[in-house]
PDB file of C-alpha atoms and ligand atoms in Angstrom:
ATOM      1  CA  MET A   1       1.875  22.453  -7.828  1.00  0.00           C
ATOM      2  CA  HIS A   2       4.680  20.707  -9.723  1.00  0.00           C
ATOM      3  CA  VAL A   3       4.599  17.205 -11.097  1.00  0.00           C
ATOM      4  CA  TYR A   4       7.488  15.180 -12.480  1.00  0.00           C
ATOM      5  CA  LEU A   5       6.592  13.950 -15.953  1.00  0.00           C
ATOM      6  CA  ASN A   6       8.992  11.631 -17.817  1.00  0.00           C
ATOM      7  CA  ASN A   7      12.227  13.547 -17.388  1.00  0.00           C
ATOM      8  CA  LYS A   8      11.382  16.912 -15.854  1.00  0.00           C
ATOM      9  CA  LEU A   9       9.311  18.918 -13.441  1.00  0.00           C
ATOM     10  CA  VAL A  10       6.311  20.678 -14.944  1.00  0.00           C
ATOM     11  CA  LEU A  11       3.406  22.634 -13.533  1.00  0.00           C
ATOM     12  CA  SER A  12       0.503  20.314 -12.839  1.00  0.00           C
ATOM     13  CA  SER A  13      -1.598  22.339 -15.319  1.00  0.00           C
ATOM     14  CA  ASP A  14       0.961  21.430 -18.012  1.00  0.00           C
ATOM     15  CA  ALA A  15       1.316  17.773 -16.963  1.00  0.00           C
ATOM     16  CA  LYS A  16      -0.563  16.168 -19.858  1.00  0.00           C
ATOM     17  CA  VAL A  17      -0.620  12.511 -20.876  1.00  0.00           C
ATOM     18  CA  SER A  18      -1.936  11.331 -24.238  1.00  0.00           C
ATOM     19  CA  VAL A  19      -5.395   9.750 -24.603  1.00  0.00           C
ATOM     20  CA  PHE A  20      -3.456   7.009 -26.419  1.00  0.00           C
ATOM     21  CA  ASP A  21      -1.402   6.189 -23.325  1.00  0.00           C
ATOM     22  CA  HIS A  22      -1.894   2.488 -22.629  1.00  0.00           C
ATOM     23  CA  GLY A  23      -2.095   3.199 -18.918  1.00  0.00           C
ATOM     24  CA  PHE A  24      -5.296   5.102 -19.703  1.00  0.00           C
ATOM     25  CA  LEU A  25      -6.568   2.807 -22.461  1.00  0.00           C
ATOM     26  CA  TYR A  26      -5.886  -0.538 -20.792  1.00  0.00           C
ATOM     27  CA  GLY A  27      -4.652   0.012 -17.236  1.00  0.00           C
ATOM     28  CA  ASP A  28      -1.322  -1.222 -18.573  1.00  0.00           C
ATOM     29  CA  GLY A  29       1.185  -0.039 -15.979  1.00  0.00           C
ATOM     30  CA  VAL A  30       2.200  -0.138 -12.338  1.00  0.00           C
ATOM     31  CA  PHE A  31       2.438   2.258  -9.422  1.00  0.00           C
ATOM     32  CA  GLU A  32       3.701   2.838  -5.891  1.00  0.00           C
ATOM     33  CA  THR A  33       2.490   4.956  -3.009  1.00  0.00           C
ATOM     34  CA  MET A  34       4.939   6.265  -0.428  1.00  0.00           C
ATOM     35  CA  ARG A  35       4.754   8.396   2.655  1.00  0.00           C
ATOM     36  CA  VAL A  36       7.113  11.251   3.461  1.00  0.00           C
ATOM     37  CA  TYR A  37       7.793  12.063   7.112  1.00  0.00           C
ATOM     38  CA  ASP A  38       9.566  15.318   7.866  1.00  0.00           C
ATOM     39  CA  GLY A  39      11.047  15.426   4.372  1.00  0.00           C
ATOM     40  CA  VAL A  40      12.212  11.792   4.323  1.00  0.00           C
ATOM     41  CA  VAL A  41      10.602   9.176   2.095  1.00  0.00           C
ATOM     42  CA  PHE A  42       9.949   6.187   4.331  1.00  0.00           C
ATOM     43  CA  MET A  43      11.244   2.837   3.021  1.00  0.00           C
ATOM     44  CA  LEU A  44      12.185   4.352  -0.318  1.00  0.00           C
ATOM     45  CA  ASP A  45      14.439   1.488  -1.416  1.00  0.00           C
ATOM     46  CA  GLU A  46      11.759  -1.085  -0.576  1.00  0.00           C
ATOM     47  CA  HIS A  47       9.129   0.812  -2.584  1.00  0.00           C
ATOM     48  CA  LEU A  48      11.477   1.172  -5.557  1.00  0.00           C
ATOM     49  CA  SER A  49      12.304  -2.526  -5.430  1.00  0.00           C
ATOM     50  CA  ARG A  50       8.602  -3.338  -5.459  1.00  0.00           C
ATOM     51  CA  LEU A  51       8.026  -0.935  -8.360  1.00  0.00           C
ATOM     52  CA  TYR A  52      10.827  -2.710 -10.191  1.00  0.00           C
ATOM     53  CA  ARG A  53       9.288  -6.117  -9.377  1.00  0.00           C
ATOM     54  CA  SER A  54       5.820  -5.031 -10.547  1.00  0.00           C
ATOM     55  CA  ALA A  55       7.272  -3.594 -13.751  1.00  0.00           C
ATOM     56  CA  SER A  56       9.296  -6.701 -14.512  1.00  0.00           C
ATOM     57  CA  MET A  57       6.236  -8.916 -13.869  1.00  0.00           C
ATOM     58  CA  ILE A  58       4.510  -7.118 -16.759  1.00  0.00           C
ATOM     59  CA  GLY A  59       7.637  -6.970 -18.932  1.00  0.00           C
ATOM     60  CA  LEU A  60       8.047  -3.211 -18.583  1.00  0.00           C
ATOM     61  CA  ASP A  61      11.486  -1.622 -18.272  1.00  0.00           C
ATOM     62  CA  LEU A  62      11.962   1.281 -15.878  1.00  0.00           C
ATOM     63  CA  PRO A  63      13.007   4.313 -17.939  1.00  0.00           C
ATOM     64  CA  LEU A  64      15.240   5.577 -15.100  1.00  0.00           C
ATOM     65  CA  ASN A  65      17.667   3.885 -12.739  1.00  0.00           C
ATOM     66  CA  PHE A  66      16.990   3.852  -8.978  1.00  0.00           C
ATOM     67  CA  ASP A  67      19.158   6.885  -8.235  1.00  0.00           C
ATOM     68  CA  SER A  68      17.502   8.952 -10.969  1.00  0.00           C
ATOM     69  CA  ILE A  69      14.077   7.996  -9.623  1.00  0.00           C
ATOM     70  CA  LYS A  70      15.172   9.053  -6.131  1.00  0.00           C
ATOM     71  CA  VAL A  71      16.335  12.403  -7.484  1.00  0.00           C
ATOM     72  CA  ALA A  72      13.025  12.826  -9.340  1.00  0.00           C
ATOM     73  CA  ILE A  73      11.084  12.056  -6.146  1.00  0.00           C
ATOM     74  CA  TYR A  74      13.027  14.482  -3.972  1.00  0.00           C
ATOM     75  CA  GLU A  75      12.948  17.185  -6.669  1.00  0.00           C
ATOM     76  CA  THR A  76       9.165  16.873  -6.752  1.00  0.00           C
ATOM     77  CA  ILE A  77       8.892  17.003  -2.954  1.00  0.00           C
ATOM     78  CA  ASN A  78      11.151  20.057  -2.775  1.00  0.00           C
ATOM     79  CA  ALA A  79       9.491  21.858  -5.696  1.00  0.00           C
ATOM     80  CA  ASN A  80       6.242  21.675  -3.742  1.00  0.00           C
ATOM     81  CA  SER A  81       7.910  22.611  -0.409  1.00  0.00           C
ATOM     82  CA  LEU A  82       6.556  19.488   1.271  1.00  0.00           C
ATOM     83  CA  LYS A  83       7.560  17.955   4.613  1.00  0.00           C
ATOM     84  CA  ASP A  84       4.777  15.492   5.381  1.00  0.00           C
ATOM     85  CA  ALA A  85       3.536  14.180   2.126  1.00  0.00           C
ATOM     86  CA  TYR A  86       2.183  11.424   0.012  1.00  0.00           C
ATOM     87  CA  VAL A  87       4.121  10.432  -3.113  1.00  0.00           C
ATOM     88  CA  ARG A  88       2.649   8.475  -5.975  1.00  0.00           C
ATOM     89  CA  LEU A  89       4.834   7.001  -8.711  1.00  0.00           C
ATOM     90  CA  THR A  90       3.060   5.933 -11.866  1.00  0.00           C
ATOM     91  CA  LEU A  91       4.721   4.003 -14.661  1.00  0.00           C
ATOM     92  CA  SER A  92       2.614   3.173 -17.681  1.00  0.00           C
ATOM     93  CA  ARG A  93       3.362   1.328 -20.906  1.00  0.00           C
ATOM     94  CA  GLY A  94       3.229   4.740 -22.566  1.00  0.00           C
ATOM     95  CA  TYR A  95       1.874   6.229 -25.765  1.00  0.00           C
ATOM     96  CA  GLY A  96       1.005   3.915 -28.648  1.00  0.00           C
ATOM     97  CA  PRO A  97      -1.676   3.139 -31.203  1.00  0.00           C
ATOM     98  CA  VAL A  98      -4.832   1.349 -30.054  1.00  0.00           C
ATOM     99  CA  GLY A  99      -4.093  -2.363 -29.574  1.00  0.00           C
ATOM    100  CA  LEU A 100      -2.956  -4.590 -26.753  1.00  0.00           C
ATOM    101  CA  ASP A 101       0.522  -5.426 -27.999  1.00  0.00           C
ATOM    102  CA  PRO A 102       2.967  -3.791 -25.581  1.00  0.00           C
ATOM    103  CA  GLU A 103       5.443  -3.368 -28.436  1.00  0.00           C
ATOM    104  CA  LEU A 104       3.147  -0.693 -29.850  1.00  0.00           C
ATOM    105  CA  CYS A 105       4.477   1.594 -27.099  1.00  0.00           C
ATOM    106  CA  LYS A 106       8.031   2.775 -27.528  1.00  0.00           C
ATOM    107  CA  GLU A 107       8.534   4.779 -24.292  1.00  0.00           C
ATOM    108  CA  PRO A 108       6.943   4.264 -20.887  1.00  0.00           C
ATOM    109  CA  THR A 109       5.306   7.232 -19.179  1.00  0.00           C
ATOM    110  CA  PHE A 110       6.754   8.021 -15.750  1.00  0.00           C
ATOM    111  CA  ILE A 111       5.034  10.358 -13.298  1.00  0.00           C
ATOM    112  CA  VAL A 112       5.783  11.505  -9.748  1.00  0.00           C
ATOM    113  CA  ILE A 113       3.015  13.291  -7.864  1.00  0.00           C
ATOM    114  CA  ALA A 114       3.713  14.638  -4.364  1.00  0.00           C
ATOM    115  CA  GLU A 115       0.979  16.192  -2.284  1.00  0.00           C
ATOM    116  CA  GLU A 116       0.625  17.306   1.296  1.00  0.00           C
ATOM    117  CA  PHE A 117      -0.341  14.387   3.509  1.00  0.00           C
ATOM    118  CA  ARG A 118      -3.977  14.482   4.579  1.00  0.00           C
ATOM    119  CA  GLU A 119      -4.253  12.806   7.985  1.00  0.00           C
ATOM    120  CA  TYR A 120      -6.986  10.231   8.458  1.00  0.00           C
ATOM    121  CA  PRO A 121      -9.629  11.368  10.969  1.00  0.00           C
ATOM    122  CA  ARG A 122      -8.447  10.846  14.560  1.00  0.00           C
ATOM    123  CA  THR A 123     -11.649   8.942  15.279  1.00  0.00           C
ATOM    124  CA  PHE A 124     -10.473   6.212  12.883  1.00  0.00           C
ATOM    125  CA  TYR A 125      -7.564   5.484  15.223  1.00  0.00           C
ATOM    126  CA  GLU A 126      -9.507   6.126  18.428  1.00  0.00           C
ATOM    127  CA  ASN A 127     -12.586   4.054  17.609  1.00  0.00           C
ATOM    128  CA  GLY A 128     -11.467   1.806  14.759  1.00  0.00           C
ATOM    129  CA  ILE A 129     -12.996   1.483  11.327  1.00  0.00           C
ATOM    130  CA  LYS A 130     -15.582  -0.838   9.879  1.00  0.00           C
ATOM    131  CA  LEU A 131     -14.779  -3.525   7.293  1.00  0.00           C
ATOM    132  CA  ALA A 132     -17.123  -5.535   5.101  1.00  0.00           C
ATOM    133  CA  ILE A 133     -16.222  -8.867   3.527  1.00  0.00           C
ATOM    134  CA  ALA A 134     -17.024  -8.333  -0.139  1.00  0.00           C
ATOM    135  CA  GLU A 135     -18.698 -10.691  -2.586  1.00  0.00           C
ATOM    136  CA  THR A 136     -16.056  -9.645  -5.105  1.00  0.00           C
ATOM    137  CA  ARG A 137     -13.193 -12.141  -4.912  1.00  0.00           C
ATOM    138  CA  ARG A 138      -9.543 -11.095  -5.072  1.00  0.00           C
ATOM    139  CA  ASN A 139      -7.893 -11.569  -8.447  1.00  0.00           C
ATOM    140  CA  LEU A 140      -6.519 -15.040  -8.978  1.00  0.00           C
ATOM    141  CA  LYS A 141      -2.749 -15.239  -8.746  1.00  0.00           C
ATOM    142  CA  LYS A 142      -2.767 -16.918 -12.156  1.00  0.00           C
ATOM    143  CA  ALA A 143      -4.965 -14.199 -13.672  1.00  0.00           C
ATOM    144  CA  ILE A 144      -3.575 -10.891 -12.425  1.00  0.00           C
ATOM    145  CA  ASN A 145      -1.165 -11.654  -9.621  1.00  0.00           C
ATOM    146  CA  PRO A 146      -1.939  -9.302  -6.689  1.00  0.00           C
ATOM    147  CA  GLN A 147       1.823  -8.971  -6.236  1.00  0.00           C
ATOM    148  CA  ILE A 148       1.774  -6.732  -9.287  1.00  0.00           C
ATOM    149  CA  LYS A 149       0.782  -3.295  -7.986  1.00  0.00           C
ATOM    150  CA  SER A 150      -0.929  -2.629 -11.257  1.00  0.00           C
ATOM    151  CA  LEU A 151      -2.857   0.319 -12.664  1.00  0.00           C
ATOM    152  CA  ASN A 152      -5.681  -2.119 -13.295  1.00  0.00           C
ATOM    153  CA  PHE A 153      -7.460  -1.607  -9.971  1.00  0.00           C
ATOM    154  CA  LEU A 154     -11.037  -2.523 -10.902  1.00  0.00           C
ATOM    155  CA  ASN A 155     -10.982  -5.648  -8.730  1.00  0.00           C
ATOM    156  CA  ASN A 156     -10.299  -3.451  -5.697  1.00  0.00           C
ATOM    157  CA  ILE A 157     -12.671  -0.684  -6.790  1.00  0.00           C
ATOM    158  CA  LEU A 158     -15.590  -3.125  -7.147  1.00  0.00           C
ATOM    159  CA  ALA A 159     -14.945  -4.422  -3.617  1.00  0.00           C
ATOM    160  CA  LYS A 160     -14.640  -0.868  -2.278  1.00  0.00           C
ATOM    161  CA  MET A 161     -18.014   0.008  -3.815  1.00  0.00           C
ATOM    162  CA  GLU A 162     -19.585  -2.937  -2.012  1.00  0.00           C
ATOM    163  CA  ALA A 163     -18.018  -1.842   1.267  1.00  0.00           C
ATOM    164  CA  LYS A 164     -19.326   1.708   0.861  1.00  0.00           C
ATOM    165  CA  ASP A 165     -22.817   0.412   0.071  1.00  0.00           C
ATOM    166  CA  ARG A 166     -22.706  -1.447   3.385  1.00  0.00           C
ATOM    167  CA  GLY A 167     -21.485   1.566   5.354  1.00  0.00           C
ATOM    168  CA  ALA A 168     -17.968   0.187   5.752  1.00  0.00           C
ATOM    169  CA  TYR A 169     -14.746   2.079   5.128  1.00  0.00           C
ATOM    170  CA  GLU A 170     -12.739  -0.793   3.672  1.00  0.00           C
ATOM    171  CA  ALA A 171     -13.569  -4.135   2.065  1.00  0.00           C
ATOM    172  CA  LEU A 172     -11.944  -7.450   2.789  1.00  0.00           C
ATOM    173  CA  MET A 173     -11.662  -9.833  -0.109  1.00  0.00           C
ATOM    174  CA  LEU A 174     -11.618 -13.628  -0.092  1.00  0.00           C
ATOM    175  CA  ASN A 175      -9.866 -15.618  -2.807  1.00  0.00           C
ATOM    176  CA  VAL A 176     -11.754 -18.133  -4.943  1.00  0.00           C
ATOM    177  CA  SER A 177     -11.055 -20.832  -2.333  1.00  0.00           C
ATOM    178  CA  GLY A 178     -12.806 -18.751   0.323  1.00  0.00           C
ATOM    179  CA  HIS A 179      -9.636 -17.772   2.177  1.00  0.00           C
ATOM    180  CA  LEU A 180      -9.069 -14.255   3.435  1.00  0.00           C
ATOM    181  CA  THR A 181      -6.688 -12.205   1.321  1.00  0.00           C
ATOM    182  CA  GLU A 182      -6.528  -8.454   1.895  1.00  0.00           C
ATOM    183  CA  GLY A 183      -8.313  -5.138   1.750  1.00  0.00           C
ATOM    184  CA  THR A 184      -8.615  -2.978  -1.355  1.00  0.00           C
ATOM    185  CA  ILE A 185      -5.579  -0.909  -0.330  1.00  0.00           C
ATOM    186  CA  SER A 186      -4.462  -2.684   2.828  1.00  0.00           C
ATOM    187  CA  ASN A 187      -3.332  -5.911   4.452  1.00  0.00           C
ATOM    188  CA  VAL A 188      -5.308  -7.445   7.278  1.00  0.00           C
ATOM    189  CA  PHE A 189      -4.261  -8.880  10.636  1.00  0.00           C
ATOM    190  CA  PHE A 190      -6.261 -10.373  13.474  1.00  0.00           C
ATOM    191  CA  VAL A 191      -5.504 -11.714  16.942  1.00  0.00           C
ATOM    192  CA  SER A 192      -6.752 -15.105  18.060  1.00  0.00           C
ATOM    193  CA  ASP A 193      -6.928 -15.560  21.780  1.00  0.00           C
ATOM    194  CA  ALA A 194      -4.802 -18.154  23.550  1.00  0.00           C
ATOM    195  CA  GLY A 195      -6.007 -21.651  22.808  1.00  0.00           C
ATOM    196  CA  ALA A 196      -7.571 -20.872  19.437  1.00  0.00           C
ATOM    197  CA  TYR A 197      -4.892 -22.783  17.508  1.00  0.00           C
ATOM    198  CA  GLY A 198      -3.748 -24.922  20.417  1.00  0.00           C
ATOM    199  CA  GLY A 199      -1.222 -22.375  21.701  1.00  0.00           C
ATOM    200  CA  HIS A 200      -0.904 -20.829  25.131  1.00  0.00           C
ATOM    201  CA  THR A 201      -0.556 -17.209  24.039  1.00  0.00           C
ATOM    202  CA  PRO A 202      -2.523 -14.961  21.686  1.00  0.00           C
ATOM    203  CA  LEU A 203      -1.604 -15.422  18.061  1.00  0.00           C
ATOM    204  CA  LEU A 204      -1.228 -12.662  15.486  1.00  0.00           C
ATOM    205  CA  CYS A 205      -2.623 -14.019  12.215  1.00  0.00           C
ATOM    206  CA  THR A 206      -2.382 -12.690   8.680  1.00  0.00           C
ATOM    207  CA  PRO A 207      -3.048 -14.290   5.287  1.00  0.00           C
ATOM    208  CA  SER A 208       0.139 -15.617   3.723  1.00  0.00           C
ATOM    209  CA  THR A 209       1.334 -14.322   0.368  1.00  0.00           C
ATOM    210  CA  SER A 210       0.365 -17.667  -1.164  1.00  0.00           C
ATOM    211  CA  CYS A 211      -3.311 -16.686  -0.622  1.00  0.00           C
ATOM    212  CA  GLY A 212      -2.854 -14.036  -3.325  1.00  0.00           C
ATOM    213  CA  ILE A 213      -2.060 -10.683  -1.734  1.00  0.00           C
ATOM    214  CA  LEU A 214       0.216  -7.726  -2.229  1.00  0.00           C
ATOM    215  CA  ASP A 215       3.016  -8.246   0.273  1.00  0.00           C
ATOM    216  CA  GLY A 216       2.662  -4.826   1.840  1.00  0.00           C
ATOM    217  CA  ILE A 217       5.764  -3.066   3.071  1.00  0.00           C
ATOM    218  CA  THR A 218       3.892  -2.053   6.235  1.00  0.00           C
ATOM    219  CA  ARG A 219       2.807  -5.675   6.693  1.00  0.00           C
ATOM    220  CA  GLY A 220       6.453  -6.761   6.566  1.00  0.00           C
ATOM    221  CA  ILE A 221       7.503  -4.199   9.168  1.00  0.00           C
ATOM    222  CA  VAL A 222       4.617  -5.141  11.467  1.00  0.00           C
ATOM    223  CA  LEU A 223       5.512  -8.833  11.227  1.00  0.00           C
ATOM    224  CA  ASP A 224       9.151  -8.062  12.044  1.00  0.00           C
ATOM    225  CA  ILE A 225       8.153  -5.950  15.054  1.00  0.00           C
ATOM    226  CA  ALA A 226       5.785  -8.653  16.286  1.00  0.00           C
ATOM    227  CA  VAL A 227       8.481 -11.329  16.120  1.00  0.00           C
ATOM    228  CA  ARG A 228      11.020  -9.008  17.756  1.00  0.00           C
ATOM    229  CA  ASP A 229       8.592  -8.180  20.588  1.00  0.00           C
ATOM    230  CA  GLY A 230       7.680 -11.778  21.283  1.00  0.00           C
ATOM    231  CA  VAL A 231       4.211 -11.843  19.731  1.00  0.00           C
ATOM    232  CA  MET A 232       3.438 -15.249  18.228  1.00  0.00           C
ATOM    233  CA  VAL A 233       2.763 -14.925  14.493  1.00  0.00           C
ATOM    234  CA  LYS A 234       0.969 -17.185  12.037  1.00  0.00           C
ATOM    235  CA  GLU A 235       0.904 -16.504   8.297  1.00  0.00           C
ATOM    236  CA  GLY A 236      -1.515 -18.912   6.686  1.00  0.00           C
ATOM    237  CA  GLU A 237      -4.910 -19.663   5.178  1.00  0.00           C
ATOM    238  CA  PHE A 238      -7.848 -18.260   7.145  1.00  0.00           C
ATOM    239  CA  THR A 239     -11.576 -18.129   6.583  1.00  0.00           C
ATOM    240  CA  ARG A 240     -14.169 -15.501   7.381  1.00  0.00           C
ATOM    241  CA  GLU A 241     -15.113 -17.500  10.517  1.00  0.00           C
ATOM    242  CA  ASP A 242     -11.546 -17.137  11.794  1.00  0.00           C
ATOM    243  CA  ILE A 243     -11.742 -13.365  11.671  1.00  0.00           C
ATOM    244  CA  TYR A 244     -15.254 -13.336  13.166  1.00  0.00           C
ATOM    245  CA  LYS A 245     -13.860 -15.255  16.161  1.00  0.00           C
ATOM    246  CA  ALA A 246     -10.857 -12.946  16.590  1.00  0.00           C
ATOM    247  CA  SER A 247     -10.387 -10.657  19.581  1.00  0.00           C
ATOM    248  CA  GLU A 248      -8.647  -7.835  17.683  1.00  0.00           C
ATOM    249  CA  VAL A 249      -8.465  -6.832  14.038  1.00  0.00           C
ATOM    250  CA  PHE A 250      -6.410  -4.187  12.275  1.00  0.00           C
ATOM    251  CA  ILE A 251      -5.315  -3.279   8.779  1.00  0.00           C
ATOM    252  CA  THR A 252      -2.027  -1.840   7.544  1.00  0.00           C
ATOM    253  CA  ASN A 253      -0.733   0.235   4.705  1.00  0.00           C
ATOM    254  CA  THR A 254       1.811   2.938   4.022  1.00  0.00           C
ATOM    255  CA  THR A 255      -0.522   5.852   4.629  1.00  0.00           C
ATOM    256  CA  MET A 256      -2.721   4.378   7.397  1.00  0.00           C
ATOM    257  CA  GLU A 257       0.152   2.659   9.244  1.00  0.00           C
ATOM    258  CA  VAL A 258      -1.651   0.385  11.760  1.00  0.00           C
ATOM    259  CA  MET A 259      -5.384   1.118  11.707  1.00  0.00           C
ATOM    260  CA  PRO A 260      -7.631  -0.551  14.306  1.00  0.00           C
ATOM    261  CA  VAL A 261     -10.862  -2.207  13.183  1.00  0.00           C
ATOM    262  CA  ARG A 262     -13.980  -2.066  15.353  1.00  0.00           C
ATOM    263  CA  GLN A 263     -16.290  -4.124  13.165  1.00  0.00           C
ATOM    264  CA  VAL A 264     -16.157  -6.768  10.410  1.00  0.00           C
ATOM    265  CA  ASP A 265     -19.610  -7.330   8.922  1.00  0.00           C
ATOM    266  CA  GLU A 266     -21.837  -7.712  12.021  1.00  0.00           C
ATOM    267  CA  VAL A 267     -19.068  -8.655  14.470  1.00  0.00           C
ATOM    268  CA  SER A 268     -17.572  -6.042  16.829  1.00  0.00           C
ATOM    269  CA  TYR A 269     -14.105  -5.891  18.374  1.00  0.00           C
ATOM    270  CA  LYS A 270     -12.468  -3.927  21.139  1.00  0.00           C
ATOM    271  CA  ALA A 271      -9.304  -1.902  20.661  1.00  0.00           C
ATOM    272  CA  GLY A 272      -6.842  -4.524  21.801  1.00  0.00           C
ATOM    273  CA  ASN A 273      -3.429  -4.430  23.386  1.00  0.00           C
ATOM    274  CA  ILE A 274      -1.575  -6.080  20.536  1.00  0.00           C
ATOM    275  CA  THR A 275      -2.959  -3.555  18.043  1.00  0.00           C
ATOM    276  CA  LYS A 276      -1.937  -0.699  20.341  1.00  0.00           C
ATOM    277  CA  LEU A 277       1.510  -2.142  20.906  1.00  0.00           C
ATOM    278  CA  LEU A 278       2.149  -2.614  17.190  1.00  0.00           C
ATOM    279  CA  HIS A 279       0.825   0.812  16.285  1.00  0.00           C
ATOM    280  CA  LYS A 280       3.117   2.481  18.802  1.00  0.00           C
ATOM    281  CA  ALA A 281       6.109   0.360  17.802  1.00  0.00           C
ATOM    282  CA  TYR A 282       5.484   1.077  14.105  1.00  0.00           C
ATOM    283  CA  ARG A 283       5.545   4.822  14.785  1.00  0.00           C
ATOM    284  CA  GLU A 284       8.803   4.378  16.698  1.00  0.00           C
ATOM    285  CA  GLU A 285      10.222   2.502  13.738  1.00  0.00           C
ATOM    286  CA  VAL A 286       9.292   5.417  11.477  1.00  0.00           C
ATOM    287  CA  ARG A 287      10.917   7.909  13.841  1.00  0.00           C
ATOM    288  CA  ALA A 288      14.100   5.840  14.045  1.00  0.00           C
ATOM    289  CA  TYR A 289      14.244   5.528  10.247  1.00  0.00           C
ATOM    290  CA  VAL A 290      13.844   9.278   9.733  1.00  0.00           C
ATOM    291  CA  THR A 291      16.424  10.118  12.398  1.00  0.00           C
ATOM    292  CA  ASN A 292      18.837   7.621  10.919  1.00  0.00           C
ATOM    293  CA  ILE A 293      18.511   8.980   7.361  1.00  0.00           C
ATOM    294  CA  LYS A 294      18.837  12.558   8.560  1.00  0.00           C
ATOM    295  CA  GLY A 295      21.857  11.663  10.631  1.00  0.00           C
ATOM    296  CA  SER A 296      23.652   9.893   7.813  1.00  0.00           C
ATOM    297  CA  GLY A 297      25.497  12.990   6.613  1.00  0.00           C
ATOM    298  CA  PRO A 298      24.745  15.745   4.138  1.00  0.00           C
ATOM    299  CA  SER A 299      21.635  14.997   2.192  1.00  0.00           C
ATOM    300  CA  LEU A 300      22.188  13.678  -1.288  1.00  0.00           C
ATOM    301  CA  TRP A 301      18.623  14.530  -2.209  1.00  0.00           C
ATOM    302  CA  GLY A 302      18.296  17.933  -0.604  1.00  0.00           C
ATOM    303  CA  TYR A 303      15.667  17.219   2.021  1.00  0.00           C
ATOM    304  CA  GLU A 304      17.323  19.477   4.596  1.00  0.00           C
TER     305      GLU A 304
HETATM  306  N1  PLP B 401      -2.759  -4.477  -0.494  1.00  0.00           N
HETATM  307  C1  PLP B 401      -3.132  -3.689  -1.521  1.00  0.00           C
HETATM  308  C2  PLP B 401      -4.070  -4.234  -2.539  1.00  0.00           C
HETATM  309  C3  PLP B 401      -2.637  -2.380  -1.610  1.00  0.00           C
HETATM  310  O1  PLP B 401      -3.007  -1.603  -2.634  1.00  0.00           O
HETATM  311  C4  PLP B 401      -1.769  -1.905  -0.601  1.00  0.00           C
HETATM  312  C5  PLP B 401      -1.237  -0.541  -0.637  1.00  0.00           C
HETATM  313  O2  PLP B 401      -1.748   0.330  -1.263  1.00  0.00           O
HETATM  314  C6  PLP B 401      -1.416  -2.748   0.450  1.00  0.00           C
HETATM  315  C7  PLP B 401      -1.915  -4.039   0.468  1.00  0.00           C
HETATM  316  C8  PLP B 401      -0.486  -2.292   1.537  1.00  0.00           C
HETATM  317  O3  PLP B 401       0.817  -2.120   1.041  1.00  0.00           O
HETATM  318  P1  PLP B 401       1.878  -1.146   1.732  1.00  0.00           P
HETATM  319  O4  PLP B 401       1.956  -1.523   3.149  1.00  0.00           O
HETATM  320  O5  PLP B 401       3.145  -1.426   1.004  1.00  0.00           O
HETATM  321  O6  PLP B 401       1.375   0.248   1.550  1.00  0.00           O
END
């Protein structure tokens, strides 16, 4: 397997990072996860923009421009002969003496890992997964803003451990005000039946970014599809009782796409029509994106 490290492809056995790297010592860095469908990186520009945003929120300069990062990504995919893959970009503050001052590090470390995509079990999509609302609260926006996709993932890991202890696959975190935020690697949506908020149609609800969440790229696509297809949408502040009363729940992220939820804590849900509709429409969106990129002339990045 080949990995892209700083400025070139190397064998994964030779891809070594210093024990003095501040990504390792302090979690000082940012990352992105992308999905590759049939050789095409889905929503590449959006992921690179978010990487850039995360990096600038911690005062870290990208060592490469967007086009060079795209080349690095496609070189890594091609070197590993991948079609359906998972790509992880890691950007750390880099090597430097022990100490928190970012100026101790002269060069960031940049890594691209591409691996064959491992499908989630079919039963997850057929039956839905179980979520547990964790005691661990989501990071405060004014402490570590969840909009920074940072290498410091302990907040999420602690919540994930709680979920696993309770036999759930994913945790949901509340913020310090008790409002729903997101999962450890996902955004959450639920459907309130007609009448719940005074409306006449079911309402698709999701915590707003002001609650302190990562504004997932999948979340954005799902919201756009919902609006386009006439589903009423409400981004806002919700409590655990709101989700307990919901008729459908699902979570989203780049690798899971739209994943139905069958249980949150002790409350069960049926696989609902809105979840099914959005899952199908999301897959169509992916197909259209891939076809469009492939049809847009000779490949600059060599994915054909
Ligand atoms: N929230 C968190 C904390 C995440 O780590 C992720 C993705 O890993 C998401 C939400 C979903 O983001 P996306 O849809 O861009 O994958």
